[in-house]
Amino acid sequence: MAGRIRDVDIALVRERSPIADVIGEHIQLRNAGGGNLKGLCPFHDEKSPSFNVTPERGMYYCFGCSEGGDVITFVEKTEHLTFGEAVERLAQRAGVQLQYEQGGYVPKRDHGERARLIEAHKAAAEFYAGKLFGPDAAPGRRFLSERGFERADAEMFGVGYAPAEWEALTRHLLGRGFSADEIVKGGLAKEGRRGPIDRFRGRLIWPIRDATGDVIGFGARKLLDSDDGPKYLNTPDSPLYKKSQVLYGIDLAKREISKRAQAVIVEGYTDVMACHLAGVPTAVATCGTSFGEEHIKILRRFLLDQAEFRGEVIFTFDGDAAGQKAALRAFADEQKFVTQTYVAVQSDGLDPCDLRIKQGDAAVRDLIASREPLFQFAIRSTISRYDLRSNEGKIAALDAAAPIVAGIKDVGLRKRYAIDLDRWLGFMDERFVMQRIAEVSGAQQGRQQRAPKAAPLDPSVRVEGELLKLAVQRPALLGPRFDALDAQAFTTPDHITLYNVITAAGGLTAAGHGGREWVDRLLEHAHEDGARGLVTRFAVEPIHADAHAEERYAGDILTAVEAMPVDRAIAQVKSRIQRLNPVEEQQEYNKLFGELVALEQQRRVLRTRVAGS
């Protein structure tokens, strides 16, 4: 059995795995100033980005869901790995050969179920790709050729062929050292009467990759008349593959999606291929399921979908009734995007692949360019079902379309579509149409529960937090004065906990200039519940001062925190004095008055320090 990975190797893996690069394979990051990066959190659904990355200290933290850590933690949580498996995954990525303290070097493939299944899928993809140009795969090559794809195109997308045999892939993988249990668990084979048999036989194969480029499943298209299965067959849900969370082509499209602020949703593997080859490299497709909320979450992270960012999500559907129904289903999810959402409908029913065959690459680009806003499409598709030649038909169409218009969150956009709806119906009475929509909108709003507003943050708590951020990120600016404080200077349990961690780590006199080494030292001493998360959060949260003004800012914040216990003591003494009778309780009154004078003098000294800084 393998031993523990050496600490020096773990440190080397961290060093050679820049956190911005690793996280950037999963979400789009933008400059947030002060050396920080920001994006939409991959761990919870959010409208505005609260996920922060600080490359200087190799840390990340989400201020929305409180998830945080370093590059290894991120891989652990996004890939659902153990700590050791995450280190091995990053080591492979960085080209680091790990050494184990017991038993010497052990290859990555000997560790972790997920790593084993990833390797099995990689081996399967290579096996299928190698079979595509053999004599038995002629039907598969003909299928591709008829759809306008050449050998280079097949190789670009890793298209392969599954031999029409019961155990071709199974034998190959067993020969590569994978167990029957691993092959079945990964969905590459299924249990037969006398052991595992191949899941895909006599079919054209598309490898399905996650955003990082690992093969996690396959899509298979029927080629033979003797195959009585469905036209398309996909890997079943497995430890690697969840169809509701997978987008085919995301590994190839993610950078262009981020660069162009556009994502194009198509319906099949060949449509993705056709779009990419025709000059629409932002195309992706669902895998055996309808477009849903989990797919939205994937795209929003690469679009950096937020209020001040106007991107595009374009759905392509056939112009027939089924295509319109699919587009209206997409409308239900539209407002989970902040981006502008469109529909690109080909009136003659051609999908992007067929369109490319018949009319060429330019026609595919033109289809995307001719997109129609999804709200407009949804409204016009709805009213098209009614006879608008009669008043009864117009009223019925208005009542059917009113909930769509009323559901538009943007007030200005809602008004514009109400005006359009009046024009499309031919009433020429905007007030009547808008009143009808307002009635529906009022009813909808009445059913919604209003979320309670968060209480404003106490200014003293904010100042304490700023001081602790400086202690974690810029300890040299605070020095011994910070160490002279005690836990009573802080008012919240989290702040007291973090102060105790800093003290246990030797205080700021032991911090040097800070940086990653100081954060690691704090993490080593963060033993209380939640303490590690606090260290990570305060290591990542931006300091509210420009870099050139940090020294003065640090002095002012430190003085303010030093003054807060004095302010609290003054308030307590004043309260006690007010309850005394200065004649009957003269001795106690004089004592407290003397304390008050001394405290006021102490506060004046502190204020003079701030003014002179």
XYZ file of C-alpha atoms in Angstrom:
613
model
C 0.000 0.000 0.000
C 1.308 3.469 -0.867
C 2.517 5.764 1.870
C 1.965 9.430 2.534
C 2.949 11.961 -0.132
C 6.024 13.867 1.001
C 5.415 17.406 2.268
C 8.137 18.740 -0.037
C 6.304 17.254 -3.043
C 2.986 18.747 -1.934
C 4.667 22.143 -1.670
C 6.170 21.693 -5.144
C 2.764 20.802 -6.610
C 1.287 23.978 -5.091
C 4.166 26.042 -6.451
C 3.773 24.659 -9.982
C -0.030 24.903 -10.012
C -0.874 28.626 -10.308
C -4.262 28.964 -8.679
C -5.591 31.419 -11.280
C -4.752 28.988 -14.099
C -6.353 25.994 -12.390
C -9.521 27.836 -11.360
C -9.612 29.538 -14.762
C -10.218 26.121 -16.329
C -13.571 26.028 -14.513
C -14.791 29.628 -14.430
C -14.086 32.965 -16.121
C -12.005 35.266 -13.886
C -11.781 39.033 -14.280
C -9.414 41.573 -12.701
C -10.898 42.915 -9.469
C -8.044 45.301 -8.609
C -5.372 45.051 -5.947
C -3.959 41.894 -7.485
C -7.243 40.038 -6.956
C -9.460 38.220 -9.456
C -13.216 37.702 -9.319
C -15.745 35.361 -10.902
C -19.027 33.537 -10.375
C -18.761 30.898 -7.674
C -18.668 27.271 -8.879
C -20.012 26.054 -5.522
C -23.338 27.907 -5.424
C -25.653 29.734 -7.809
C -25.289 33.524 -7.730
C -26.226 36.532 -9.834
C -23.202 38.732 -9.076
C -19.636 37.459 -8.664
C -18.525 37.025 -5.048
C -15.833 34.399 -5.679
C -12.395 35.977 -5.138
C -8.961 34.599 -6.025
C -5.711 36.043 -4.701
C -2.813 34.633 -6.782
C -0.194 36.296 -4.557
C -1.207 34.111 -1.603
C -2.544 31.183 -3.658
C -5.965 31.356 -2.008
C -9.621 31.656 -3.011
C -12.719 32.548 -1.013
C -16.401 33.021 -1.850
C -18.126 35.738 0.162
C -21.483 34.286 -0.835
C -21.172 30.703 0.437
C -17.935 30.889 2.515
C -16.122 28.199 0.537
C -12.385 28.827 0.467
C -8.928 27.306 0.414
C -5.913 26.819 -1.827
C -5.457 25.198 -5.218
C -5.539 21.679 -3.741
C -8.753 22.400 -1.842
C -10.339 23.728 -5.026
C -9.538 20.555 -6.964
C -10.743 18.411 -4.052
C -14.136 20.135 -4.012
C -14.744 20.601 -7.727
C -13.558 17.119 -8.698
C -14.918 15.378 -5.556
C -11.505 13.934 -4.700
C -9.631 13.153 -1.518
C -6.674 15.369 -0.605
C -4.191 12.794 -1.926
C -6.109 12.330 -5.177
C -6.228 16.106 -5.700
C -2.460 16.363 -5.195
C -1.939 13.531 -7.696
C -4.264 15.195 -10.222
C -2.366 18.479 -9.970
C 0.991 16.658 -10.027
C 0.087 15.054 -13.327
C -0.996 18.433 -14.694
C 2.237 20.112 -13.559
C 4.571 17.266 -14.526
C 5.652 16.591 -10.942
C 6.680 13.007 -10.079
C 5.491 12.309 -6.546
C 7.458 10.373 -3.950
C 5.758 8.518 -1.121
C 7.300 8.161 2.324
C 6.544 4.427 2.428
C 7.135 2.311 -0.650
C 8.700 4.899 -2.949
C 7.130 6.324 -6.100
C 3.660 5.086 -6.967
C 2.075 6.101 -10.289
C -1.060 8.227 -10.127
C -3.216 5.499 -11.616
C -2.790 3.394 -8.492
C -4.731 5.929 -6.425
C -8.379 6.923 -6.237
C -11.522 5.714 -7.942
C -12.052 8.882 -9.945
C -8.477 8.907 -11.216
C -8.827 5.260 -12.280
C -12.109 5.928 -14.107
C -10.634 8.992 -15.848
C -7.746 6.864 -17.090
C -10.128 4.115 -18.224
C -12.144 6.618 -20.253
C -8.990 8.060 -21.763
C -7.904 4.562 -22.799
C -11.388 3.852 -24.195
C -11.379 7.083 -26.231
C -8.005 6.167 -27.730
C -9.286 2.661 -28.486
C -12.417 3.933 -30.266
C -10.487 6.594 -32.225
C -8.023 3.969 -33.412
C -10.847 1.793 -34.759
C -12.479 4.517 -36.881
C -10.179 3.962 -39.854
C -10.304 0.162 -39.865
C -12.304 -1.816 -42.470
C -15.234 -2.533 -40.115
C -15.853 1.160 -39.501
C -16.755 1.978 -43.122
C -20.423 2.783 -42.196
C -19.161 5.268 -39.598
C -16.812 6.984 -42.053
C -19.612 7.134 -44.600
C -21.936 8.725 -42.011
C -19.350 11.428 -41.313
C -18.583 12.032 -44.965
C -22.264 12.415 -45.852
C -22.454 15.123 -43.179
C -19.518 17.048 -44.562
C -16.836 15.923 -42.109
C -13.338 14.912 -43.151
C -10.740 12.812 -41.376
C -9.102 15.877 -39.777
C -12.483 16.945 -38.411
C -13.064 13.534 -36.834
C -9.612 13.640 -35.273
C -10.184 17.161 -33.945
C -13.269 16.018 -32.025
C -11.891 12.572 -31.189
C -14.684 10.734 -33.029
C -14.263 6.972 -32.937
C -15.934 3.646 -33.690
C -17.084 0.891 -31.353
C -16.572 -2.529 -32.987
C -19.700 -4.636 -33.453
C -18.410 -7.195 -30.952
C -19.541 -8.152 -27.451
C -16.291 -7.635 -25.600
C -13.826 -5.694 -27.805
C -13.385 -2.711 -25.474
C -13.739 -4.819 -22.330
C -10.886 -7.130 -23.373
C -8.738 -4.127 -24.267
C -9.269 -2.412 -20.899
C -8.794 -5.609 -18.908
C -5.522 -6.040 -20.771
C -4.546 -2.512 -19.707
C -4.957 -3.452 -16.055
C -8.429 -2.114 -15.329
C -10.782 -4.311 -13.329
C -14.180 -5.518 -14.515
C -15.764 -3.572 -11.637
C -14.097 -0.318 -12.767
C -15.188 -0.815 -16.380
C -18.812 -1.423 -15.370
C -18.893 1.360 -12.757
C -17.670 3.869 -15.343
C -20.471 2.896 -17.744
C -18.076 1.531 -20.376
C -19.522 -1.952 -20.054
C -22.550 -3.603 -18.480
C -23.034 -6.923 -16.794
C -23.780 -9.817 -19.143
C -24.638 -13.431 -18.374
C -20.976 -14.438 -18.259
C -19.299 -11.195 -17.209
C -19.106 -7.630 -18.512
C -19.974 -6.830 -22.146
C -19.374 -3.611 -24.079
C -22.076 -0.962 -23.679
C -21.503 0.419 -27.204
C -21.257 -1.926 -30.192
C -21.280 -1.126 -33.926
C -21.743 2.599 -33.273
C -20.043 5.888 -34.089
C -18.600 7.317 -30.866
C -18.133 10.865 -29.586
C -16.049 11.338 -26.430
C -17.712 13.720 -23.980
C -15.253 15.820 -21.992
C -15.617 18.048 -18.957
C -14.420 21.644 -18.924
C -10.862 20.587 -18.065
C -10.660 18.272 -21.086
C -10.963 14.896 -19.324
C -13.127 12.292 -21.070
C -15.991 11.432 -18.690
C -18.439 9.653 -21.001
C -19.462 8.869 -24.575
C -22.287 9.477 -26.996
C -22.946 6.726 -29.558
C -24.900 6.884 -32.833
C -26.526 3.795 -34.346
C -25.123 2.762 -37.755
C -26.389 -0.770 -38.410
C -29.936 -1.853 -39.291
C -29.442 -4.892 -37.070
C -29.025 -2.598 -34.034
C -32.438 -2.484 -32.350
C -31.380 0.162 -29.820
C -32.164 3.895 -29.856
C -30.598 6.138 -32.511
C -28.402 7.811 -29.872
C -27.130 6.121 -26.752
C -25.212 7.849 -23.971
C -23.097 6.774 -21.034
C -25.388 6.285 -18.020
C -24.915 8.417 -14.924
C -21.747 7.335 -13.163
C -19.245 8.692 -10.621
C -17.832 10.776 -13.506
C -20.839 11.512 -15.684
C -24.075 13.313 -14.734
C -25.986 14.111 -17.911
C -27.767 17.102 -16.345
C -24.354 18.667 -15.620
C -22.594 18.000 -18.931
C -22.312 20.117 -22.072
C -20.739 18.505 -25.118
C -18.020 20.719 -26.589
C -17.499 22.874 -23.474
C -13.795 21.940 -23.398
C -13.318 23.376 -26.896
C -15.765 26.276 -26.553
C -15.035 27.656 -23.074
C -12.298 30.099 -24.053
C -14.261 31.505 -26.989
C -17.403 31.720 -24.813
C -15.439 33.867 -22.363
C -13.717 35.876 -25.098
C -16.825 36.587 -27.197
C -19.315 36.708 -24.283
C -21.504 34.357 -26.292
C -22.720 30.787 -25.978
C -24.660 28.960 -28.712
C -26.833 26.012 -27.634
C -27.431 23.373 -30.330
C -29.104 19.982 -30.181
C -26.536 17.366 -31.216
C -22.906 16.318 -31.548
C -22.774 16.875 -35.304
C -24.339 20.330 -34.846
C -21.527 21.269 -32.458
C -18.971 20.019 -34.970
C -20.636 21.886 -37.838
C -20.782 25.158 -35.891
C -17.154 25.023 -34.787
C -15.964 24.192 -38.290
C -18.177 26.919 -39.794
C -16.744 29.650 -37.560
C -19.089 29.504 -34.562
C -16.679 28.149 -31.921
C -18.991 28.961 -28.992
C -21.392 26.076 -29.725
C -22.197 23.405 -27.118
C -24.925 20.787 -26.779
C -26.670 18.872 -24.025
C -26.134 15.114 -23.874
C -29.327 13.102 -23.983
C -31.365 15.534 -21.873
C -33.072 18.899 -22.214
C -31.299 22.141 -21.363
C -31.731 22.811 -17.654
C -30.622 24.697 -14.581
C -27.325 22.838 -14.115
C -26.334 23.680 -17.685
C -27.122 27.335 -16.969
C -24.734 27.262 -14.012
C -21.922 25.928 -16.208
C -22.376 28.614 -18.852
C -22.807 31.508 -16.433
C -19.361 30.842 -14.952
C -17.706 31.196 -18.348
C -19.874 34.123 -19.432
C -19.224 35.920 -16.118
C -22.961 36.597 -16.268
C -23.780 39.657 -14.139
C -25.739 42.880 -14.213
C -23.019 45.054 -15.739
C -21.983 42.435 -18.285
C -24.100 41.986 -21.398
C -23.374 38.689 -23.107
C -25.483 36.471 -25.341
C -26.948 32.998 -25.011
C -28.367 31.825 -28.327
C -30.590 28.747 -28.588
C -30.938 27.104 -32.010
C -34.136 25.188 -32.676
C -35.969 23.808 -35.691
C -38.786 25.993 -36.987
C -41.383 23.229 -36.551
C -43.827 22.835 -33.638
C -41.383 20.713 -31.640
C -38.680 23.340 -32.055
C -41.015 26.100 -30.909
C -41.985 24.046 -27.879
C -38.307 23.551 -27.015
C -37.686 27.287 -27.322
C -40.587 28.084 -25.012
C -39.162 25.634 -22.464
C -35.932 27.581 -22.662
C -37.892 30.771 -21.988
C -38.790 29.447 -18.542
C -35.080 29.453 -17.692
C -34.230 32.705 -19.503
C -34.254 34.949 -16.474
C -31.742 32.795 -14.649
C -29.318 34.475 -17.035
C -28.630 38.196 -16.811
C -27.260 38.037 -20.332
C -29.435 38.701 -23.351
C -31.027 35.471 -24.533
C -31.908 34.761 -28.149
C -33.385 32.122 -30.411
C -32.002 31.333 -33.870
C -34.680 29.468 -35.823
C -34.114 27.971 -39.246
C -37.453 28.317 -41.017
C -36.930 25.349 -43.341
C -36.250 23.027 -40.394
C -32.569 22.441 -41.132
C -30.297 21.945 -38.142
C -26.804 23.539 -38.257
C -25.224 20.348 -39.589
C -27.690 19.957 -42.480
C -27.579 23.706 -43.119
C -23.799 23.555 -43.514
C -24.067 20.622 -45.956
C -26.652 22.309 -48.176
C -25.700 25.983 -47.975
C -22.147 26.130 -46.619
C -20.320 27.590 -43.643
C -21.589 31.136 -44.211
C -25.200 29.971 -43.837
C -24.441 28.653 -40.331
C -22.876 31.962 -39.341
C -25.844 33.809 -40.839
C -28.247 31.654 -38.822
C -26.582 32.704 -35.595
C -26.388 36.322 -36.729
C -30.144 36.340 -37.465
C -31.000 35.524 -33.858
C -34.259 36.853 -32.415
C -34.667 37.935 -28.760
C -36.170 35.054 -26.799
C -38.864 37.235 -25.221
C -39.990 38.308 -28.670
C -39.965 34.746 -29.951
C -41.914 33.469 -26.930
C -44.579 36.171 -27.228
C -45.021 35.875 -30.994
C -45.077 32.075 -30.861
C -47.812 32.244 -28.227
C -50.087 34.675 -30.057
C -49.619 32.815 -33.358
C -51.866 30.044 -31.989
C -54.900 32.362 -31.978
C -57.165 33.824 -34.670
C -56.319 37.505 -34.553
C -59.066 38.396 -37.010
C -61.669 38.437 -34.238
C -61.852 40.402 -30.997
C -62.353 37.139 -29.109
C -59.138 35.740 -30.597
C -57.207 38.910 -29.825
C -58.348 38.934 -26.184
C -57.477 35.229 -25.798
C -54.024 35.848 -27.326
C -53.481 38.847 -25.015
C -54.389 36.812 -21.941
C -52.062 34.003 -23.066
C -49.120 36.359 -23.716
C -49.673 38.647 -20.715
C -47.965 36.295 -18.178
C -44.859 36.201 -20.405
C -44.629 39.982 -20.555
C -45.518 40.356 -16.866
C -42.733 37.932 -15.996
C -40.012 40.146 -17.501
C -38.043 41.477 -14.533
C -36.601 44.527 -16.263
C -39.339 47.178 -15.981
C -38.230 49.127 -19.050
C -38.024 45.980 -21.176
C -41.437 44.861 -19.908
C -42.975 48.158 -21.051
C -41.375 47.948 -24.497
C -42.702 44.418 -25.040
C -46.157 45.493 -23.863
C -46.121 48.150 -26.593
C -44.927 45.558 -29.131
C -47.660 43.153 -28.032
C -50.312 45.818 -28.600
C -48.943 46.405 -32.107
C -48.745 42.679 -32.950
C -52.320 42.113 -31.792
C -53.640 45.169 -33.640
C -55.502 46.757 -30.685
C -53.743 50.118 -31.062
C -54.643 50.745 -27.420
C -51.467 50.639 -25.350
C -53.218 51.674 -22.116
C -55.654 48.749 -22.323
C -52.880 46.212 -23.039
C -50.605 47.553 -20.302
C -53.450 47.526 -17.774
C -54.176 43.874 -18.604
C -50.471 43.004 -18.158
C -50.278 45.030 -14.934
C -53.148 42.989 -13.486
C -51.263 39.788 -14.199
C -48.007 41.287 -12.916
C -49.668 42.395 -9.672
C -51.066 38.926 -9.100
C -47.649 37.375 -9.719
C -45.919 39.778 -7.333
C -48.503 39.107 -4.662
C -47.587 35.433 -4.713
C -43.881 36.114 -4.254
C -42.391 36.184 -0.783
C -40.118 39.107 -0.083
C -36.736 38.203 1.340
C -35.820 40.075 4.549
C -33.160 42.744 4.145
C -29.799 42.106 5.785
C -29.007 44.288 8.769
C -26.305 46.893 8.108
C -22.856 45.989 9.386
C -21.800 47.719 12.621
C -19.024 50.245 11.704
C -16.827 48.989 14.556
C -17.117 45.435 13.269
C -16.091 46.623 9.800
C -13.028 48.382 11.211
C -12.036 45.260 13.171
C -12.330 43.242 9.995
C -10.108 45.646 8.068
C -7.452 45.388 10.790
C -7.510 41.595 10.697
C -7.230 41.608 6.891
C -4.117 43.744 7.225
C -2.737 41.379 9.890
C -3.136 38.436 7.513
C -2.155 40.134 4.248
C 0.200 42.998 5.243
C 1.515 42.154 8.742
C 4.649 44.305 8.370
C 2.433 47.434 8.325
C 1.130 46.748 11.860
C 4.049 45.257 13.775
C 4.293 45.105 17.599
C 1.379 47.515 18.199
C -1.011 44.868 16.914
C 0.549 42.236 19.174
C 0.008 44.576 22.155
C -3.758 44.300 21.677
C -5.700 41.550 23.391
C -8.761 39.563 22.405
C -10.987 42.034 24.289
C -10.258 44.594 21.560
C -12.540 42.588 19.237
C -16.290 42.230 19.541
C -17.382 39.308 17.322
C -16.639 35.601 17.921
C -15.075 35.248 14.440
C -12.723 38.170 14.999
C -11.696 36.886 18.431
C -11.051 33.431 16.937
C -8.837 34.856 14.191
C -6.952 37.066 16.643
C -6.257 33.985 18.782
C -4.955 32.130 15.709
C -2.581 35.018 14.932
C -1.372 35.022 18.551
C -0.878 31.235 18.536
C 1.205 31.585 15.341
C 3.621 33.897 17.158
C 1.958 37.232 16.452
C 2.951 39.687 13.766
C 6.540 39.833 14.993
C 6.834 36.281 13.620
C 5.099 37.105 10.335
C 7.916 38.831 8.491
C 6.579 40.417 5.300
C 3.657 38.003 5.156
C 2.864 36.291 1.888
C 2.041 32.642 1.381
C 4.372 31.430 4.169
C 2.545 33.524 6.786
C -0.864 32.294 5.629
C 0.348 28.685 5.772
C 1.635 29.307 9.319
C -1.767 30.667 10.345
C -3.523 27.656 8.809
C -1.275 25.340 10.826
C -2.460 27.031 14.036
C -6.140 27.259 13.067
C -7.483 24.487 15.288
C -10.866 25.876 16.364
C -14.016 25.051 14.387
C -14.235 27.307 11.351
C -10.831 28.888 11.999
C -9.272 27.699 8.721
C -12.144 29.222 6.772
C -11.607 32.531 8.565
C -7.908 32.564 7.702
C -8.723 31.869 4.048
C -11.445 34.508 3.911
C -9.274 37.249 5.422
C -6.351 36.260 3.187
C -8.473 36.817 0.080
C -10.893 39.661 0.882
C -9.636 42.932 -0.672
C -8.276 45.667 1.590
C -10.226 48.907 1.156
C -7.220 51.102 0.447
C -5.074 51.896 -2.569
C -1.674 50.224 -2.524
C 0.192 53.546 -2.224
C -1.895 54.534 0.837
C -1.818 51.230 2.698
C 0.758 52.319 5.310
C -1.246 55.311 6.496
C -4.484 53.350 6.239
C -3.025 50.581 8.424
C -1.981 53.106 11.069
C -5.413 54.736 11.133
C -7.250 51.409 11.345
C -4.985 50.147 14.123
C -5.480 53.353 16.110
C -9.254 53.132 15.606
C -9.301 49.587 17.023
C -7.048 50.655 19.914
C -9.544 53.446 20.629
C -12.682 51.302 20.568
C -12.188 49.686 24.029
C -11.567 53.209 25.377
C -14.781 54.446 23.756
C -16.705 51.533 25.246
C -15.188 52.179 28.683
C -16.096 55.906 28.458
C -19.689 55.012 27.578
C -19.904 52.623 30.545
C -18.464 55.170 33.015
C -20.806 57.910 31.746
C -23.752 55.558 32.173
C -22.758 54.785 35.755
C -22.192 58.495 36.574
C -25.658 59.399 35.275
C -27.227 56.953 37.718
C -25.441 58.526 40.738
C -26.511 61.405 42.944
C -23.395 63.666 43.134
C -24.387 64.916 46.641
C -25.426 61.695 48.333
C -22.833 59.509 46.555
C -20.022 62.057 46.309
C -17.108 59.635 46.883
C -18.217 57.170 44.166
C -19.097 60.081 41.871
C -15.640 61.669 42.237
C -13.914 58.317 41.646
C -15.820 57.686 38.421
C -15.335 61.268 37.283
C -11.564 60.829 37.691
C -11.728 57.613 35.616
C -13.659 59.482 32.949
C -11.086 62.294 32.772
C -8.257 59.752 32.411
C -10.115 57.870 29.676
C -10.910 61.076 27.792
C -7.226 62.011 27.940
C -6.300 58.548 26.575
C -8.748 59.002 23.719
C -7.310 62.456 22.885
C -3.831 60.947 22.652
C -5.095 58.293 20.244
C -6.880 60.883 18.098
C -3.712 63.003 17.988
C -1.847 59.927 16.717
C -4.347 59.548 13.868
C -4.193 63.254 12.978
C -0.401 63.232 12.918
C -0.016 60.022 10.905
